[in-house]
Amino acid sequence: MPAMTNPIFSRAERLLGTDVMSRLSSLRVIIFGVGGVGSWCTEGLVRSGIAHLTIVDPDCVSTSNVNRQLMALTVNVGQPKVEVLQKRLLDINPSADIVALQQAYTAETADSFHLGDYDYVIDAIDSLSQKMDLILQATRRDLPCTLFSAMGAALKLDPSQIRTSEFWKVDGCPLAAALRRRMRRQKRFPERRFTCAWSPEVQPNRGPDPDADPTSPLLPEKAQINGSLVHITAIVGFTLVSLVLRHAANI
């Protein structure tokens, strides 16, 4: 009988098997955006046995992050998100290889991330232009990586509506629709299919607009700041974890 892996993963190994756990420990994953969706995805990946993870995000923890982002606490407001998250992930698995990059993904910086070096690319970016460019780059036919992407997670209350679909079959998500419109307008399209975590639910904003606060940080290319809750953003993040694990395990 094969020897057990790290004992902290004994319950995962019981379900997935030793061979799969060995494969997970050798995979290289990069995730862009460690906010409400991405932060929970990173924790789920590391707790599931992913040992080589690169986390990319340019932002620092802000007070408005505390309601939904894993590493956001009132005591670390102002600290780089990737550094706070890296410390937590290494507390979970001290032997993991966690690379923290406080950088923004843009068309100009894309080549510096060497996407071809990774088995999986996780897109949890908010900015429309950056998201589209990452999708186009990560789905190039000459790259071996597999892309999984999070669509919009704001303005939602019902976790039972969260699902997965191939990008062109996502129906009812405003973010996916905006991406497709931009792709058609620019005549630039993904070269390979990829799977998304998404929900068709769209609730209205019922509270005050934080844009009215001049101290409130605004995300690029957002017409407004939309309300969001942790039970949705976390489940979307964990759904991305599921996509990676099932693909890697061929289950």
mmCIF file with all atom_site columns, N, CA and C in Angstrom, residues 62-65 67-68 155 205-219 222-228:
data_model
loop_
_atom_site.group_PDB
_atom_site.id
_atom_site.type_symbol
_atom_site.label_atom_id
_atom_site.label_alt_id
_atom_site.label_comp_id
_atom_site.label_asym_id
_atom_site.label_entity_id
_atom_site.label_seq_id
_atom_site.pdbx_PDB_ins_code
_atom_site.Cartn_x
_atom_site.Cartn_y
_atom_site.Cartn_z
_atom_site.occupancy
_atom_site.B_iso_or_equiv
_atom_site.pdbx_formal_charge
_atom_site.auth_seq_id
_atom_site.auth_comp_id
_atom_site.auth_asym_id
_atom_site.auth_atom_id
_atom_site.pdbx_PDB_model_num
ATOM 1  N N  . SER A 1 62  ? -8.607  46.830 2.586   1.00 0.00 ? 62  SER A N  1
ATOM 2  C CA . SER A 1 62  ? -9.351  48.037 2.945   1.00 0.00 ? 62  SER A CA 1
ATOM 3  C C  . SER A 1 62  ? -10.513 47.663 3.860   1.00 0.00 ? 62  SER A C  1
ATOM 4  N N  . THR A 1 63  ? -11.053 48.652 4.535   1.00 0.00 ? 63  THR A N  1
ATOM 5  C CA . THR A 1 63  ? -12.149 48.401 5.466   1.00 0.00 ? 63  THR A CA 1
ATOM 6  C C  . THR A 1 63  ? -13.339 47.760 4.770   1.00 0.00 ? 63  THR A C  1
ATOM 7  N N  . SER A 1 64  ? -13.600 48.145 3.532   1.00 0.00 ? 64  SER A N  1
ATOM 8  C CA . SER A 1 64  ? -14.755 47.601 2.805   1.00 0.00 ? 64  SER A CA 1
ATOM 9  C C  . SER A 1 64  ? -14.569 46.152 2.391   1.00 0.00 ? 64  SER A C  1
ATOM 10 N N  . ASN A 1 65  ? -13.355 45.606 2.558   1.00 0.00 ? 65  ASN A N  1
ATOM 11 C CA . ASN A 1 65  ? -13.092 44.196 2.239   1.00 0.00 ? 65  ASN A CA 1
ATOM 12 C C  . ASN A 1 65  ? -13.502 43.257 3.358   1.00 0.00 ? 65  ASN A C  1
ATOM 13 N N  . ASN A 1 67  ? -16.055 42.493 5.058   1.00 0.00 ? 67  ASN A N  1
ATOM 14 C CA . ASN A 1 67  ? -17.295 41.719 5.092   1.00 0.00 ? 67  ASN A CA 1
ATOM 15 C C  . ASN A 1 67  ? -17.234 40.447 4.258   1.00 0.00 ? 67  ASN A C  1
ATOM 16 N N  . ARG A 1 68  ? -16.205 40.262 3.400   1.00 0.00 ? 68  ARG A N  1
ATOM 17 C CA . ARG A 1 68  ? -16.272 39.120 2.489   1.00 0.00 ? 68  ARG A CA 1
ATOM 18 C C  . ARG A 1 68  ? -14.927 38.523 2.094   1.00 0.00 ? 68  ARG A C  1
ATOM 19 N N  . LEU A 1 155 ? -24.225 41.335 -6.064  1.00 0.00 ? 155 LEU A N  1
ATOM 20 C CA . LEU A 1 155 ? -25.679 41.438 -6.250  1.00 0.00 ? 155 LEU A CA 1
ATOM 21 C C  . LEU A 1 155 ? -26.364 40.070 -6.227  1.00 0.00 ? 155 LEU A C  1
ATOM 22 N N  . ASN A 1 205 ? -29.134 46.934 -5.833  1.00 0.00 ? 205 ASN A N  1
ATOM 23 C CA . ASN A 1 205 ? -28.524 47.580 -4.667  1.00 0.00 ? 205 ASN A CA 1
ATOM 24 C C  . ASN A 1 205 ? -29.617 48.302 -3.889  1.00 0.00 ? 205 ASN A C  1
ATOM 25 N N  . ARG A 1 206 ? -29.703 48.047 -2.590  1.00 0.00 ? 206 ARG A N  1
ATOM 26 C CA . ARG A 1 206 ? -30.760 48.649 -1.772  1.00 0.00 ? 206 ARG A CA 1
ATOM 27 C C  . ARG A 1 206 ? -30.225 49.682 -0.785  1.00 0.00 ? 206 ARG A C  1
ATOM 28 N N  . GLY A 1 207 ? -28.913 49.794 -0.670  1.00 0.00 ? 207 GLY A N  1
ATOM 29 C CA . GLY A 1 207 ? -28.331 50.706 0.307   1.00 0.00 ? 207 GLY A CA 1
ATOM 30 C C  . GLY A 1 207 ? -27.680 51.899 -0.344  1.00 0.00 ? 207 GLY A C  1
ATOM 31 N N  . PRO A 1 208 ? -27.014 52.736 0.463   1.00 0.00 ? 208 PRO A N  1
ATOM 32 C CA . PRO A 1 208 ? -26.353 53.940 -0.061  1.00 0.00 ? 208 PRO A CA 1
ATOM 33 C C  . PRO A 1 208 ? -25.188 53.586 -0.976  1.00 0.00 ? 208 PRO A C  1
ATOM 34 N N  . ASP A 1 209 ? -24.886 54.496 -1.869  1.00 0.00 ? 209 ASP A N  1
ATOM 35 C CA . ASP A 1 209 ? -23.819 54.307 -2.849  1.00 0.00 ? 209 ASP A CA 1
ATOM 36 C C  . ASP A 1 209 ? -22.485 54.721 -2.236  1.00 0.00 ? 209 ASP A C  1
ATOM 37 N N  . PRO A 1 210 ? -21.511 53.770 -2.078  1.00 0.00 ? 210 PRO A N  1
ATOM 38 C CA . PRO A 1 210 ? -20.220 54.154 -1.498  1.00 0.00 ? 210 PRO A CA 1
ATOM 39 C C  . PRO A 1 210 ? -19.427 55.081 -2.403  1.00 0.00 ? 210 PRO A C  1
ATOM 40 N N  . ASP A 1 211 ? -19.821 55.197 -3.692  1.00 0.00 ? 211 ASP A N  1
ATOM 41 C CA . ASP A 1 211 ? -19.129 56.141 -4.568  1.00 0.00 ? 211 ASP A CA 1
ATOM 42 C C  . ASP A 1 211 ? -19.246 57.569 -4.049  1.00 0.00 ? 211 ASP A C  1
ATOM 43 N N  . ALA A 1 212 ? -20.291 57.825 -3.250  1.00 0.00 ? 212 ALA A N  1
ATOM 44 C CA . ALA A 1 212 ? -20.482 59.172 -2.721  1.00 0.00 ? 212 ALA A CA 1
ATOM 45 C C  . ALA A 1 212 ? -19.423 59.525 -1.672  1.00 0.00 ? 212 ALA A C  1
ATOM 46 N N  . ASP A 1 213 ? -18.719 58.524 -1.165  1.00 0.00 ? 213 ASP A N  1
ATOM 47 C CA . ASP A 1 213 ? -17.665 58.731 -0.172  1.00 0.00 ? 213 ASP A CA 1
ATOM 48 C C  . ASP A 1 213 ? -16.339 58.940 -0.900  1.00 0.00 ? 213 ASP A C  1
ATOM 49 N N  . PRO A 1 214 ? -15.744 60.104 -0.849  1.00 0.00 ? 214 PRO A N  1
ATOM 50 C CA . PRO A 1 214 ? -14.497 60.346 -1.594  1.00 0.00 ? 214 PRO A CA 1
ATOM 51 C C  . PRO A 1 214 ? -13.328 59.515 -1.102  1.00 0.00 ? 214 PRO A C  1
ATOM 52 N N  . THR A 1 215 ? -13.420 58.909 0.085   1.00 0.00 ? 215 THR A N  1
ATOM 53 C CA . THR A 1 215 ? -12.337 58.071 0.600   1.00 0.00 ? 215 THR A CA 1
ATOM 54 C C  . THR A 1 215 ? -12.498 56.612 0.189   1.00 0.00 ? 215 THR A C  1
ATOM 55 N N  . SER A 1 216 ? -13.616 56.288 -0.474  1.00 0.00 ? 216 SER A N  1
ATOM 56 C CA . SER A 1 216 ? -13.873 54.899 -0.842  1.00 0.00 ? 216 SER A CA 1
ATOM 57 C C  . SER A 1 216 ? -13.104 54.536 -2.100  1.00 0.00 ? 216 SER A C  1
ATOM 58 N N  . PRO A 1 217 ? -12.281 53.468 -2.066  1.00 0.00 ? 217 PRO A N  1
ATOM 59 C CA . PRO A 1 217 ? -11.512 53.083 -3.252  1.00 0.00 ? 217 PRO A CA 1
ATOM 60 C C  . PRO A 1 217 ? -12.441 52.530 -4.326  1.00 0.00 ? 217 PRO A C  1
ATOM 61 N N  . LEU A 1 218 ? -12.265 52.980 -5.566  1.00 0.00 ? 218 LEU A N  1
ATOM 62 C CA . LEU A 1 218 ? -13.093 52.514 -6.672  1.00 0.00 ? 218 LEU A CA 1
ATOM 63 C C  . LEU A 1 218 ? -12.303 51.530 -7.513  1.00 0.00 ? 218 LEU A C  1
ATOM 64 N N  . LEU A 1 219 ? -12.928 50.450 -7.877  1.00 0.00 ? 219 LEU A N  1
ATOM 65 C CA . LEU A 1 219 ? -12.285 49.478 -8.740  1.00 0.00 ? 219 LEU A CA 1
ATOM 66 C C  . LEU A 1 219 ? -12.279 50.003 -10.173 1.00 0.00 ? 219 LEU A C  1
ATOM 67 N N  . LYS A 1 222 ? -15.394 50.123 -13.230 1.00 0.00 ? 222 LYS A N  1
ATOM 68 C CA . LYS A 1 222 ? -16.684 49.820 -12.635 1.00 0.00 ? 222 LYS A CA 1
ATOM 69 C C  . LYS A 1 222 ? -17.529 51.084 -12.622 1.00 0.00 ? 222 LYS A C  1
ATOM 70 N N  . ALA A 1 223 ? -18.712 50.995 -13.205 1.00 0.00 ? 223 ALA A N  1
ATOM 71 C CA . ALA A 1 223 ? -19.595 52.147 -13.233 1.00 0.00 ? 223 ALA A CA 1
ATOM 72 C C  . ALA A 1 223 ? -20.094 52.462 -11.831 1.00 0.00 ? 223 ALA A C  1
ATOM 73 N N  . GLN A 1 224 ? -20.194 51.440 -10.980 1.00 0.00 ? 224 GLN A N  1
ATOM 74 C CA . GLN A 1 224 ? -20.612 51.645 -9.603  1.00 0.00 ? 224 GLN A CA 1
ATOM 75 C C  . GLN A 1 224 ? -20.071 50.500 -8.759  1.00 0.00 ? 224 GLN A C  1
ATOM 76 N N  . ILE A 1 225 ? -20.088 50.692 -7.456  1.00 0.00 ? 225 ILE A N  1
ATOM 77 C CA . ILE A 1 225 ? -19.696 49.636 -6.535  1.00 0.00 ? 225 ILE A CA 1
ATOM 78 C C  . ILE A 1 225 ? -20.956 48.860 -6.166  1.00 0.00 ? 225 ILE A C  1
ATOM 79 N N  . ASN A 1 226 ? -20.969 47.584 -6.439  1.00 0.00 ? 226 ASN A N  1
ATOM 80 C CA . ASN A 1 226 ? -22.134 46.750 -6.154  1.00 0.00 ? 226 ASN A CA 1
ATOM 81 C C  . ASN A 1 226 ? -21.971 46.014 -4.829  1.00 0.00 ? 226 ASN A C  1
ATOM 82 N N  . GLY A 1 227 ? -23.091 45.800 -4.155  1.00 0.00 ? 227 GLY A N  1
ATOM 83 C CA . GLY A 1 227 ? -23.068 45.087 -2.889  1.00 0.00 ? 227 GLY A CA 1
ATOM 84 C C  . GLY A 1 227 ? -22.761 43.607 -3.077  1.00 0.00 ? 227 GLY A C  1
ATOM 85 N N  . SER A 1 228 ? -22.071 43.027 -2.106  1.00 0.00 ? 228 SER A N  1
ATOM 86 C CA . SER A 1 228 ? -21.742 41.600 -2.165  1.00 0.00 ? 228 SER A CA 1
ATOM 87 C C  . SER A 1 228 ? -21.595 41.048 -0.760  1.00 0.00 ? 228 SER A C  1
#
